[in-house]
Short mmCIF file of C-alpha atoms and ligand atoms in Angstrom, two decimals:
data_model
loop_
_atom_site.label_atom_id
_atom_site.label_comp_id
_atom_site.label_asym_id
_atom_site.label_seq_id
_atom_site.Cartn_x
_atom_site.Cartn_y
_atom_site.Cartn_z
CA MET J 29 -2.82 -18.93 5.48
CA ILE J 30 -2.90 -17.07 2.19
CA ARG J 31 -2.70 -19.47 -0.76
CA LYS J 32 -3.02 -17.35 -3.90
CA PRO J 33 -0.97 -14.25 -3.24
CA ILE J 34 -2.77 -10.92 -3.07
CA LEU J 35 -1.61 -7.45 -3.90
CA VAL J 36 -2.98 -5.18 -1.18
CA VAL J 37 -2.74 -1.48 -1.97
CA VAL J 38 -3.23 0.96 0.90
CA SER J 39 -3.56 4.53 -0.24
CA GLY J 40 -4.80 7.92 0.92
CA PRO J 41 -3.43 11.35 1.80
CA SER J 42 -0.04 11.55 3.44
CA GLY J 43 -0.25 12.15 7.18
CA VAL J 44 -3.46 10.16 7.51
CA GLY J 45 -1.75 7.42 9.53
CA LYS J 46 -1.41 4.74 6.83
CA THR J 47 2.08 3.71 7.89
CA THR J 48 1.14 3.26 11.57
CA ILE J 49 -1.91 1.18 10.66
CA ILE J 50 0.07 -0.95 8.20
CA LYS J 51 2.94 -1.57 10.62
CA ALA J 52 0.52 -2.77 13.31
CA VAL J 53 -1.22 -5.17 10.95
CA LEU J 54 1.95 -6.56 9.37
CA ALA J 55 3.59 -7.12 12.75
CA LYS J 56 1.06 -9.90 13.34
CA ARG J 57 1.13 -11.54 9.91
CA LYS J 58 3.76 -13.64 8.23
CA ASP J 59 1.83 -14.25 5.03
CA ILE J 60 2.10 -10.72 3.69
CA ILE J 61 5.16 -8.57 3.18
CA PHE J 62 5.68 -4.84 2.86
CA SER J 63 7.02 -3.47 -0.40
CA VAL J 64 9.78 -0.96 0.31
CA SER J 65 9.57 1.91 -2.19
CA CYS J 66 12.33 3.99 -3.71
CA THR J 67 12.20 7.73 -3.15
CA THR J 68 14.19 10.88 -3.85
CA ARG J 69 12.82 12.51 -0.68
CA PRO J 70 15.45 13.20 1.99
CA LYS J 71 15.54 10.77 4.90
CA ARG J 72 13.65 11.83 8.05
CA PRO J 73 15.20 11.27 11.47
CA GLY J 74 14.78 7.66 12.47
CA GLU J 75 14.13 6.35 8.97
CA VAL J 76 16.25 3.45 7.79
CA HIS J 77 17.47 2.92 4.21
CA GLY J 78 16.09 -0.37 2.93
CA LYS J 79 13.45 -0.61 5.64
CA ASP J 80 11.35 2.52 5.33
CA TYR J 81 12.47 3.44 1.81
CA PHE J 82 15.41 3.07 -0.53
CA PHE J 83 16.63 6.67 -0.52
CA ILE J 84 18.13 7.26 -3.96
CA THR J 85 19.13 10.23 -6.10
CA GLU J 86 16.98 11.66 -8.87
CA LYS J 87 19.55 10.40 -11.37
CA GLU J 88 19.31 6.86 -10.04
CA PHE J 89 15.52 7.07 -9.97
CA LYS J 90 15.36 8.21 -13.60
CA LYS J 91 17.64 5.35 -14.64
CA MET J 92 15.26 2.92 -12.97
CA ILE J 93 12.34 4.49 -14.87
CA GLU J 94 14.24 4.06 -18.15
CA ARG J 95 14.96 0.43 -17.34
CA LYS J 96 11.26 -0.08 -16.55
CA GLU J 97 12.14 -1.24 -13.05
CA PHE J 98 9.05 0.26 -11.42
CA LEU J 99 5.64 -1.34 -11.19
CA GLU J 100 4.40 2.23 -10.79
CA TRP J 101 5.96 5.52 -9.91
CA ALA J 102 4.68 9.02 -9.27
CA GLU J 103 5.76 12.48 -8.30
CA VAL J 104 4.32 13.05 -4.85
CA HIS J 105 4.55 16.45 -3.13
CA GLY J 106 7.59 17.35 -5.25
CA TYR J 107 9.59 14.12 -4.88
CA LEU J 108 9.68 10.89 -6.86
CA TYR J 109 8.37 7.66 -5.34
CA GLY J 110 8.22 4.23 -6.97
CA THR J 111 7.45 0.58 -6.31
CA PRO J 112 10.26 -1.73 -7.46
CA ARG J 113 8.73 -4.30 -9.82
CA ARG J 114 11.22 -7.06 -8.99
CA PHE J 115 10.28 -7.23 -5.31
CA VAL J 116 6.60 -7.78 -6.04
CA GLU J 117 7.33 -10.37 -8.73
CA GLU J 118 9.71 -12.31 -6.46
CA ALA J 119 7.24 -12.27 -3.56
CA PHE J 120 4.48 -13.56 -5.83
CA SER J 121 6.65 -16.33 -7.16
CA ASN J 122 7.29 -17.36 -3.53
CA ASN J 123 3.54 -17.32 -2.92
CA LYS J 124 3.76 -14.34 -0.59
CA SER J 125 1.23 -11.54 -0.64
CA VAL J 126 2.48 -7.99 -0.85
CA LEU J 127 1.24 -4.76 0.67
CA LEU J 128 1.94 -1.40 -0.97
CA ASP J 129 1.71 1.94 0.85
CA ILE J 130 1.43 4.34 -2.07
CA ASP J 131 -0.28 7.57 -3.05
CA VAL J 132 -3.56 7.72 -4.98
CA GLN J 133 -1.95 8.40 -8.40
CA GLY J 134 0.20 5.29 -7.94
CA ALA J 135 -2.77 3.21 -6.73
CA MET J 136 -4.76 4.22 -9.80
CA LYS J 137 -1.90 3.09 -12.05
CA VAL J 138 -1.74 -0.27 -10.26
CA MET J 139 -5.52 -0.67 -10.74
CA GLU J 140 -4.95 -0.73 -14.49
CA THR J 141 -2.62 -3.71 -14.33
CA PHE J 142 -3.70 -5.66 -11.23
CA GLU J 143 -7.42 -6.09 -11.63
CA ASP J 144 -7.63 -8.53 -8.77
CA GLY J 145 -5.64 -6.32 -6.38
CA VAL J 146 -7.31 -5.14 -3.18
CA PHE J 147 -7.54 -1.36 -3.08
CA ILE J 148 -8.06 0.35 0.26
CA PHE J 149 -8.39 4.08 0.86
CA VAL J 150 -7.51 5.47 4.28
CA ALA J 151 -9.14 8.87 4.86
CA PRO J 152 -8.97 11.38 7.69
CA PRO J 153 -12.23 12.22 9.50
CA SER J 154 -11.82 15.79 8.16
CA ILE J 155 -9.31 18.06 6.43
CA GLU J 156 -8.84 19.92 9.72
CA ASP J 157 -7.91 16.65 11.37
CA LEU J 158 -5.37 15.90 8.62
CA GLU J 159 -3.84 19.36 9.01
CA LYS J 160 -3.50 18.81 12.76
CA ARG J 161 -1.76 15.46 12.18
CA LEU J 162 0.65 16.92 9.64
CA ARG J 163 1.59 19.72 12.01
CA LYS J 164 1.95 17.37 14.97
CA ARG J 165 4.47 15.09 13.29
CA LYS J 166 6.72 18.10 12.64
CA THR J 167 8.39 16.53 9.61
CA GLU J 168 7.37 19.21 7.08
CA ASP J 169 7.69 22.96 7.00
CA GLU J 170 4.70 25.27 6.40
CA ARG J 171 5.09 25.30 2.61
CA LYS J 172 5.22 21.52 2.45
CA ILE J 173 2.21 21.15 4.76
CA LYS J 174 0.18 23.43 2.45
CA ARG J 175 1.23 21.35 -0.56
CA ARG J 176 0.31 18.09 1.16
CA LEU J 177 -3.13 19.49 2.09
CA GLU J 178 -3.79 20.63 -1.49
CA ASP J 179 -2.79 17.21 -2.80
CA ALA J 180 -5.05 15.59 -0.17
CA LEU J 181 -8.13 17.30 -1.63
CA TRP J 182 -7.43 15.77 -5.05
CA GLU J 183 -6.80 12.38 -3.46
CA LEU J 184 -10.06 12.51 -1.47
CA ARG J 185 -11.98 13.18 -4.70
CA ASN J 186 -10.93 9.74 -5.90
CA ILE J 187 -12.21 7.65 -2.97
CA ASP J 188 -14.86 6.05 -5.16
CA LYS J 189 -12.23 4.31 -7.30
CA PHE J 190 -11.33 2.10 -4.30
CA GLN J 191 -13.02 -1.00 -2.90
CA TYR J 192 -12.67 -0.24 0.81
CA LEU J 193 -12.70 2.94 2.86
CA ILE J 194 -11.17 3.17 6.32
CA ILE J 195 -11.80 6.45 8.11
CA ASN J 196 -8.98 6.79 10.60
CA LYS J 197 -10.83 8.27 13.54
CA ASP J 198 -9.80 5.67 16.06
CA LEU J 199 -6.43 3.98 15.49
CA ASP J 200 -7.37 0.60 17.01
CA GLU J 201 -10.51 0.45 14.90
CA ALA J 202 -8.56 1.33 11.76
CA ILE J 203 -6.01 -1.41 12.52
CA TYR J 204 -8.84 -3.87 13.11
CA SER J 205 -10.47 -2.87 9.82
CA LEU J 206 -7.31 -3.30 7.74
CA GLY J 207 -6.57 -6.66 9.39
CA SER J 208 -10.15 -7.79 8.74
CA ILE J 209 -10.00 -6.81 5.08
CA VAL J 210 -6.76 -8.73 4.54
CA THR J 211 -8.14 -11.77 6.37
CA ALA J 212 -11.46 -11.75 4.48
CA GLU J 213 -9.74 -11.30 1.13
CA SER J 214 -7.30 -14.10 1.85
CA ILE J 215 -10.02 -16.67 2.60
CA LYS J 216 -12.13 -15.99 -0.47
CA VAL J 217 -12.94 -19.32 -2.10
CA GLU J 218 -11.46 -18.13 -5.41
CA ARG J 219 -8.10 -17.67 -3.71
CA LEU J 220 -8.20 -21.08 -2.07
CA GLU J 221 -8.45 -23.29 -5.14
CA ASP J 222 -6.04 -25.89 -3.74
CA ASP J 223 -7.99 -26.24 -0.51
CA VAL J 224 -11.31 -26.46 -2.32
CA LYS J 225 -9.86 -29.19 -4.55
CA ARG J 226 -8.43 -31.05 -1.57
CA TYR J 227 -11.76 -31.00 0.28
CA LYS J 228 -13.64 -32.19 -2.77
CA GLU J 229 -11.19 -35.00 -3.34
CA GLU J 230 -11.25 -36.05 0.31
CA VAL J 231 -15.02 -36.02 0.49
CA LEU J 232 -15.27 -37.92 -2.78
CA LYS J 233 -12.74 -40.46 -1.58
CA ASP J 234 -14.81 -40.75 1.55
CA GLY J 235 -17.74 -41.67 -0.63
CA ARG J 236 -20.15 -39.55 1.37
CA LYS J 237 -20.82 -36.76 -1.11
CA GLY J 238 -20.16 -36.01 -4.76
P1 5GP P 29 6.09 10.24 2.83
O1 5GP P 29 7.03 11.19 2.17
O2 5GP P 29 5.20 10.93 3.83
O3 5GP P 29 6.76 9.00 3.36
O4 5GP P 29 5.11 9.69 1.69
C1 5GP P 29 4.40 10.57 0.89
C2 5GP P 29 3.37 9.81 0.09
O5 5GP P 29 4.03 9.00 -0.90
C3 5GP P 29 2.51 8.86 0.91
O6 5GP P 29 1.16 9.03 0.55
C4 5GP P 29 2.99 7.49 0.50
O7 5GP P 29 1.96 6.53 0.56
C5 5GP P 29 3.40 7.75 -0.93
N1 5GP P 29 4.32 6.73 -1.44
C6 5GP P 29 5.27 6.04 -0.77
N2 5GP P 29 5.88 5.17 -1.58
C7 5GP P 29 5.30 5.29 -2.80
C8 5GP P 29 5.48 4.63 -4.06
O8 5GP P 29 6.32 3.74 -4.25
N3 5GP P 29 4.71 5.06 -5.08
C9 5GP P 29 3.78 6.04 -4.95
N4 5GP P 29 3.04 6.34 -6.01
N5 5GP P 29 3.57 6.66 -3.78
C10 5GP P 29 4.33 6.30 -2.71
#
């Protein structure tokens, strides 16, 4: 069980499969919750307001920026996306870890304020592979696919700012990797202060070791 909450940031080019990997990992864990972002992008078929995103207008989004309601926000492929600050703060105060699925610009902003966040980059095996994935999901037209591929090149140039790299060649392996990172991070001694204290006190009380 996670004791000191963690901010896990999963980033990488859009279309790389981040959402699928994240959903699979979070389905099995109760100690970490997904941060639902706000966006001005139109809803895709099947997406649910409040679950996938909060779909809001540009006017509403700009008001939220003015009120400093975002932990970070960025313009991604022509639309605005942002992480509501309140959600993350509330989760932390309830001792819950939070996972963000955000673009690389957003992740780099979060790095400035959350030094002990866990930053994971999900990359495609190649640009050709990413292009194939973007075409297969049929959610963007040709112009938007080109834009997403151009943005992906910039994002890939920033891999070295992250702590972990998952190359999504095999979905099961990628899911396993993300789950392993979250598990390993959550059982770091520095995040388990209460347990360490408890063990020390119990052992001391036991009189066996100091
Ligand atoms: P999509 O439109 O395909 O759902 O997402 C496009 C990109 O925006 C993805 O890379 C996704 O991770 C990113 N994104 C989603 N929510 C946020 C957010 O709150 N902030 C930032 N900076 N990027 C986001």
